[in-house]
Coordinates of C-alpha atoms and ligand atoms in Angstrom, one line a residue:
M1 CA 30.0 -40.2 2.5
L2 CA 32.8 -37.8 1.7
A3 CA 33.4 -39.5 -1.7
A4 CA 29.8 -39.0 -2.6
M5 CA 30.0 -35.3 -1.9
N6 CA 30.3 -33.3 -5.1
S7 CA 33.7 -31.8 -4.8
S8 CA 32.6 -28.7 -6.8
T9 CA 30.5 -27.6 -3.8
T10 CA 33.5 -27.4 -1.5
F11 CA 36.2 -24.9 -0.9
P12 CA 38.7 -24.2 -2.4
R13 CA 37.4 -25.4 -5.8
T14 CA 34.2 -23.4 -5.2
R15 CA 34.8 -19.8 -4.2
L16 CA 31.5 -17.8 -4.1
R17 CA 33.5 -14.6 -4.0
R18 CA 34.7 -15.3 -7.6
P19 CA 31.6 -14.1 -9.4
R20 CA 31.2 -11.3 -7.0
M21 CA 34.5 -9.7 -8.0
A22 CA 33.3 -7.6 -10.9
G23 CA 30.2 -5.5 -11.5
W24 CA 29.5 -7.2 -14.8
S25 CA 29.4 -10.7 -13.3
R26 CA 27.4 -9.6 -10.3
A27 CA 24.9 -8.1 -12.8
L28 CA 24.7 -11.3 -14.9
V29 CA 23.6 -13.5 -11.9
A30 CA 21.4 -11.0 -10.1
E31 CA 18.3 -13.0 -9.2
H32 CA 15.9 -10.1 -8.7
H33 CA 15.4 -6.6 -10.1
L34 CA 13.5 -3.6 -9.0
L35 CA 11.7 -2.0 -12.0
V36 CA 9.9 1.3 -12.3
E37 CA 6.9 -0.8 -13.3
D38 CA 6.9 -2.3 -9.8
L39 CA 6.1 1.0 -8.2
I40 CA 2.7 2.4 -7.0
W41 CA 2.9 5.9 -5.6
P42 CA 0.5 6.8 -2.7
I43 CA -0.6 10.4 -2.8
F44 CA -2.4 12.5 -0.2
V45 CA -4.9 15.0 -1.3
A46 CA -6.6 17.8 0.7
Q47 CA -9.5 20.1 0.0
R48 CA -8.8 23.0 2.2
R49 CA -5.8 25.2 1.5
Q50 CA -4.7 25.1 5.1
D51 CA -4.5 21.3 5.0
C52 CA -2.1 21.3 2.0
G53 CA 1.6 21.2 2.5
A54 CA 4.3 19.3 4.4
I55 CA 3.6 16.4 6.7
A56 CA 5.9 16.7 9.7
T57 CA 6.3 13.0 10.2
M58 CA 6.9 12.2 6.6
P59 CA 9.9 14.1 5.1
D60 CA 9.3 15.3 1.6
V61 CA 5.7 14.1 1.5
S62 CA 2.9 16.7 1.2
R63 CA -0.8 16.8 1.2
L64 CA -1.5 18.0 -2.3
S65 CA -4.2 20.3 -3.7
M66 CA -6.2 19.0 -6.6
A67 CA -4.0 20.9 -9.1
Q68 CA -0.9 19.5 -7.4
A69 CA -2.3 16.0 -7.5
I70 CA -2.9 16.3 -11.2
A71 CA 0.7 17.5 -11.7
A72 CA 1.9 14.6 -9.6
A73 CA 0.0 12.1 -11.8
Q74 CA 1.6 13.7 -14.9
E75 CA 5.0 13.5 -13.3
A76 CA 4.4 9.9 -12.4
Q77 CA 3.4 9.1 -15.9
A78 CA 6.5 10.8 -17.3
L79 CA 8.7 8.8 -14.9
G80 CA 7.1 5.5 -16.0
I81 CA 5.2 4.9 -12.8
R82 CA 2.1 3.0 -13.9
A83 CA -0.3 3.5 -11.0
I84 CA -1.0 5.9 -8.1
A85 CA -3.1 5.4 -5.0
L86 CA -5.2 8.3 -3.6
F87 CA -5.8 9.1 0.0
P88 CA -8.0 12.0 1.0
C89 CA -7.6 14.3 4.0
T90 CA -11.1 15.1 5.0
P91 CA -11.8 18.3 6.9
P92 CA -13.3 17.7 10.4
D93 CA -16.6 19.2 9.5
K94 CA -17.1 16.6 6.7
K95 CA -16.6 13.7 9.2
S96 CA -19.4 12.1 11.0
A97 CA -20.3 9.0 13.0
D98 CA -22.1 7.5 9.9
A99 CA -19.3 8.5 7.5
A100 CA -21.9 9.9 5.0
Q101 CA -19.2 11.8 3.1
A102 CA -17.8 8.4 1.9
L103 CA -20.8 8.0 -0.3
N104 CA -20.9 11.6 -1.7
P105 CA -20.2 11.2 -5.5
D106 CA -18.6 14.7 -5.3
N107 CA -16.3 14.1 -2.4
L108 CA -12.7 14.9 -2.6
V109 CA -11.5 11.5 -3.7
C110 CA -14.1 11.2 -6.5
Q111 CA -13.3 14.7 -7.7
T112 CA -9.6 13.9 -7.8
V113 CA -10.1 10.6 -9.6
K114 CA -12.2 12.4 -12.3
A115 CA -9.6 15.2 -12.7
I116 CA -6.7 12.9 -12.9
K117 CA -8.5 10.5 -15.4
A118 CA -9.2 13.5 -17.6
A119 CA -5.6 14.8 -17.5
V120 CA -3.7 11.5 -17.5
P121 CA -6.0 8.8 -18.8
E122 CA -3.4 6.0 -19.0
I123 CA -2.4 6.0 -15.4
G124 CA -4.0 3.4 -13.1
I125 CA -5.9 4.8 -10.1
I126 CA -6.3 2.9 -6.9
C127 CA -8.7 4.1 -4.2
D128 CA -8.9 2.8 -0.6
V129 CA -12.2 1.4 0.4
A130 CA -12.6 2.1 4.2
L131 CA -14.5 4.6 6.3
D132 CA -11.7 6.0 8.4
P133 CA -11.1 9.2 6.3
Y134 CA -14.8 10.0 7.0
T135 CA -15.6 8.8 10.5
S136 CA -15.5 11.3 13.4
H137 CA -14.3 8.4 15.7
G138 CA -11.5 7.4 13.3
H139 CA -12.4 3.8 12.9
D140 CA -12.6 2.0 9.5
G141 CA -16.2 1.1 10.1
L142 CA -19.5 2.1 11.7
L143 CA -20.0 1.6 15.4
D144 CA -22.8 -0.4 17.0
A145 CA -24.7 0.5 20.1
H146 CA -21.8 -0.9 22.3
G147 CA -19.1 1.1 20.5
E148 CA -17.9 -2.0 18.6
V149 CA -17.1 -1.8 14.9
D150 CA -20.2 -3.4 13.2
N151 CA -19.0 -5.8 10.5
D152 CA -22.1 -6.3 8.4
A153 CA -23.4 -2.7 8.6
T154 CA -19.9 -1.5 7.5
V155 CA -19.7 -4.0 4.6
A156 CA -23.0 -2.7 3.3
M157 CA -21.6 0.8 3.3
L158 CA -18.2 -0.3 1.8
C159 CA -20.1 -1.8 -1.2
Q160 CA -21.7 1.6 -1.8
Q161 CA -18.4 3.4 -1.4
A162 CA -16.8 1.1 -3.9
V163 CA -19.5 1.7 -6.5
V164 CA -19.3 5.5 -6.0
Q165 CA -15.5 5.4 -6.5
A166 CA -15.8 3.1 -9.6
R167 CA -18.4 5.5 -11.0
A168 CA -15.9 8.3 -10.6
G169 CA -13.5 6.4 -12.8
C170 CA -11.2 4.6 -10.3
D171 CA -9.7 1.4 -11.8
V172 CA -9.0 -0.5 -8.7
V173 CA -10.8 -0.5 -5.4
A174 CA -8.7 -1.5 -2.4
P175 CA -10.6 -2.4 0.7
S176 CA -8.3 -1.7 3.6
D177 CA -10.8 -2.0 6.4
M178 CA -10.4 -5.7 7.3
M179 CA -14.1 -6.4 7.7
D180 CA -15.1 -10.1 7.1
G181 CA -16.8 -10.8 3.8
R182 CA -16.4 -7.5 2.2
V183 CA -14.5 -8.7 -0.9
G184 CA -17.3 -10.9 -2.1
A185 CA -20.0 -8.3 -1.2
I186 CA -18.0 -5.6 -3.1
R187 CA -17.5 -7.8 -6.1
D188 CA -21.3 -8.5 -6.3
A189 CA -22.1 -4.8 -5.8
L190 CA -19.7 -3.7 -8.5
D191 CA -21.0 -6.3 -11.0
A192 CA -24.6 -5.4 -10.3
A193 CA -23.8 -1.7 -11.0
G194 CA -22.1 -2.5 -14.3
F195 CA -18.5 -2.3 -13.1
S196 CA -17.4 -5.9 -13.8
H197 CA -14.0 -4.5 -15.0
T198 CA -13.2 -2.7 -11.8
M199 CA -10.5 -4.6 -10.0
I200 CA -10.4 -5.4 -6.3
L201 CA -7.0 -5.2 -4.5
S202 CA -7.8 -6.7 -1.2
Y203 CA -5.8 -5.6 1.8
A204 CA -6.2 -9.2 2.8
V205 CA -3.4 -9.3 5.3
K206 CA -3.3 -6.0 7.2
Y207 CA -1.7 -6.0 10.7
A208 CA -2.7 -3.8 13.6
S209 CA 0.6 -2.0 13.3
A210 CA 2.5 0.9 15.0
F211 CA 4.0 1.7 11.6
Y212 CA 0.8 3.5 10.4
G213 CA 1.4 6.5 12.7
P214 CA 2.6 9.0 10.1
F215 CA -0.2 8.1 7.7
R216 CA -2.8 8.9 10.4
D217 CA -1.1 12.3 10.8
A218 CA -1.3 12.8 7.1
V219 CA -5.0 12.1 6.8
G220 CA -6.0 13.5 10.2
S221 CA -7.4 10.2 11.6
K222 CA -4.9 10.0 14.5
S223 CA -6.6 12.7 16.5
A224 CA -10.0 11.2 15.6
L225 CA -8.9 7.8 16.8
G226 CA -7.4 9.1 20.0
K227 CA -6.3 6.3 22.3
A228 CA -8.4 3.7 20.5
D229 CA -6.8 1.0 18.3
K230 CA -7.9 -1.3 15.5
R231 CA -7.1 -4.6 17.0
T232 CA -10.7 -6.0 16.7
Y233 CA -10.3 -5.9 12.9
Q234 CA -6.7 -5.6 11.9
M235 CA -4.5 -8.7 12.5
N236 CA -2.3 -9.6 15.4
P237 CA 1.4 -9.2 14.4
A238 CA 2.0 -12.5 16.1
N239 CA 0.0 -14.4 13.5
A240 CA 1.1 -16.1 10.3
R241 CA -1.2 -19.0 9.8
E242 CA -4.2 -16.6 10.1
A243 CA -2.7 -14.6 7.2
R244 CA -3.1 -17.6 4.9
Q245 CA -6.7 -18.0 6.0
E246 CA -7.4 -14.3 5.3
A247 CA -5.8 -14.5 1.9
A248 CA -7.6 -17.7 0.9
M249 CA -11.0 -16.3 1.9
D250 CA -10.4 -13.1 -0.2
V251 CA -9.3 -15.1 -3.2
A252 CA -12.4 -17.3 -2.9
E253 CA -14.5 -14.1 -2.7
G254 CA -13.0 -12.8 -6.0
A255 CA -10.0 -10.6 -5.1
D256 CA -7.9 -9.9 -8.2
W257 CA -4.8 -9.0 -6.1
L258 CA -3.8 -9.3 -2.5
M259 CA -2.0 -6.9 -0.3
V260 CA 0.3 -7.6 2.7
K261 CA 0.8 -4.6 5.0
P262 CA 3.1 -3.3 6.5
G263 CA 6.0 -4.5 4.3
M264 CA 9.5 -4.9 5.7
P265 CA 8.6 -6.4 9.1
Y266 CA 6.3 -8.9 7.3
L267 CA 8.5 -10.3 4.5
D268 CA 7.8 -13.8 5.7
I269 CA 4.1 -13.2 5.2
I270 CA 4.6 -11.8 1.7
R271 CA 6.6 -14.9 0.7
D272 CA 4.1 -17.2 2.2
I273 CA 1.0 -15.5 0.6
A274 CA 2.8 -15.2 -2.8
Q275 CA 3.6 -18.9 -2.8
S276 CA 0.3 -20.2 -1.5
N277 CA -2.3 -18.3 -3.6
G278 CA -2.6 -18.0 -7.3
V279 CA -3.0 -14.3 -7.4
P280 CA -0.4 -11.4 -7.4
V281 CA 0.6 -10.1 -4.1
M282 CA 1.5 -6.5 -3.5
A283 CA 3.5 -5.1 -0.6
Y284 CA 2.9 -1.8 1.1
Q285 CA 6.0 0.0 2.5
V286 CA 3.9 2.0 4.9
S287 CA 4.3 5.5 6.3
G288 CA 6.3 4.4 9.4
E289 CA 8.8 2.4 7.3
Y290 CA 9.3 5.3 5.0
A291 CA 9.7 7.7 7.9
A292 CA 12.2 5.4 9.7
I293 CA 14.4 5.3 6.6
R294 CA 14.1 9.1 5.9
F295 CA 14.7 10.2 9.5
A296 CA 17.6 7.9 9.9
A297 CA 19.1 9.2 6.6
N298 CA 18.5 12.8 7.6
A299 CA 20.4 12.1 10.9
G300 CA 23.3 10.7 8.9
A301 CA 22.8 7.2 10.1
L302 CA 21.8 5.7 6.6
D303 CA 22.2 6.6 3.0
Y304 CA 18.6 7.3 1.8
Q305 CA 19.0 6.0 -1.8
S306 CA 20.8 2.8 -1.0
A307 CA 18.7 1.9 2.1
M308 CA 15.5 2.6 0.1
M309 CA 16.6 0.6 -2.9
E310 CA 17.7 -2.3 -0.7
S311 CA 14.4 -2.4 1.2
L312 CA 12.3 -2.4 -2.0
L313 CA 14.4 -5.1 -3.7
A314 CA 13.7 -7.2 -0.6
F315 CA 10.0 -7.0 -1.4
K316 CA 10.7 -8.4 -4.9
R317 CA 12.9 -11.1 -3.5
A318 CA 10.1 -12.1 -1.1
G319 CA 7.7 -12.4 -4.0
A320 CA 5.8 -9.1 -4.3
S321 CA 4.5 -8.2 -7.7
A322 CA 4.3 -4.5 -7.0
I323 CA 5.1 -2.2 -4.1
F324 CA 3.3 0.8 -2.7
T325 CA 6.0 3.3 -1.6
Y326 CA 6.0 7.0 -0.7
A327 CA 9.5 7.1 -2.3
A328 CA 8.2 6.0 -5.7
R329 CA 9.1 9.2 -7.5
D330 CA 12.6 9.3 -6.1
V331 CA 13.1 5.6 -6.9
A332 CA 11.8 6.1 -10.5
R333 CA 14.5 8.8 -10.9
W334 CA 17.2 6.7 -9.4
I335 CA 16.3 3.8 -11.7
A336 CA 16.3 6.1 -14.7
S337 CA 19.8 7.5 -13.9
P338 CA 21.5 5.3 -11.3
Ligands
PBG1 C1 -6.9 3.2 6.3 C2 -5.5 2.9 5.9 C3 -4.4 3.0 6.7 C4 -3.3 2.9 5.8 C5 -3.8 2.7 4.6 N1 -5.2 2.7 4.6 C6 -4.2 3.3 8.1 C7 -4.9 2.5 9.2 O1 -5.4 1.4 8.9 O2 -5.0 3.1 10.3 C8 -1.8 3.0 6.3 C9 -0.9 3.4 5.3 C10 0.4 3.8 5.8 O3 0.7 3.8 7.0 O4 1.2 4.2 4.9 N2 -7.8 2.1 6.3

């Protein structure tokens, strides 16, 4: 047994510290790299002047005016960030139980898409497809007579929302609502409306997570949602097998890309979905993950740059093709001048 063992795998002939001794040799054998091309920058836009500005629970992230959003897209482009994701903060008087504003071709998100496309035509624009920015009750879908989120009525609405956003010029629609069957229905609706080139990034595996808290502050859906939760449509954090089922269904329905969300607590799921489906998987480092790192850094417990870079590299190691992160602009700068 011992004789059969390859002596080169044993100490002291093998010393794994040997290639770790110098920067140049560590670099030669690095297995994964974080590139600026991996980054997608989520941006919050607001219509009313009083809604623009700092978000208390997300250090250094603001709700932007339209003009600031255009400037942000230009900045992203200059830094080499290839895509942004837009999230609207809808004023309370534009929210309703039927989320009608989601279908208004002149709503904030559509106006922002048009303005950014005109100013920065090469940047990819991703828009969320879900009703929560527009519902007075804060849910991602329409409610039935019993107060339950009505799957099929919601899907019909999401199809129209996706077409409205595609018509405004958005490149990728990203259903984040977790209704069943929406990817196939949206694909059919887009194709029928002449948008066969509009991609679908499905939030296929989205957990009912506590880590979305700061995002809900940012878009104003937290107060709308109140004590309610999204556990009848978002996934139970206990489940991994179910994630494969969600991903497989969305691939079969025509998803171009899949999303796993949140990111860092779910690296096992990113790895599993990236290996078991033939489509690229993206990771979302969500608002609560960003806030955790930023607040810890602000308290002196962590170094922001190194903790952030390490957490994003972990997504690459797990198998993510691209990463949504609120730190995208900082990271692009660090990559450009380490
Ligand atoms: C809404 C949506 C959410 C996020 C992205 N799209 C919040 C939610 O589902 O309540 C969360 C993003 C983040 O926390 O950064 N459908």
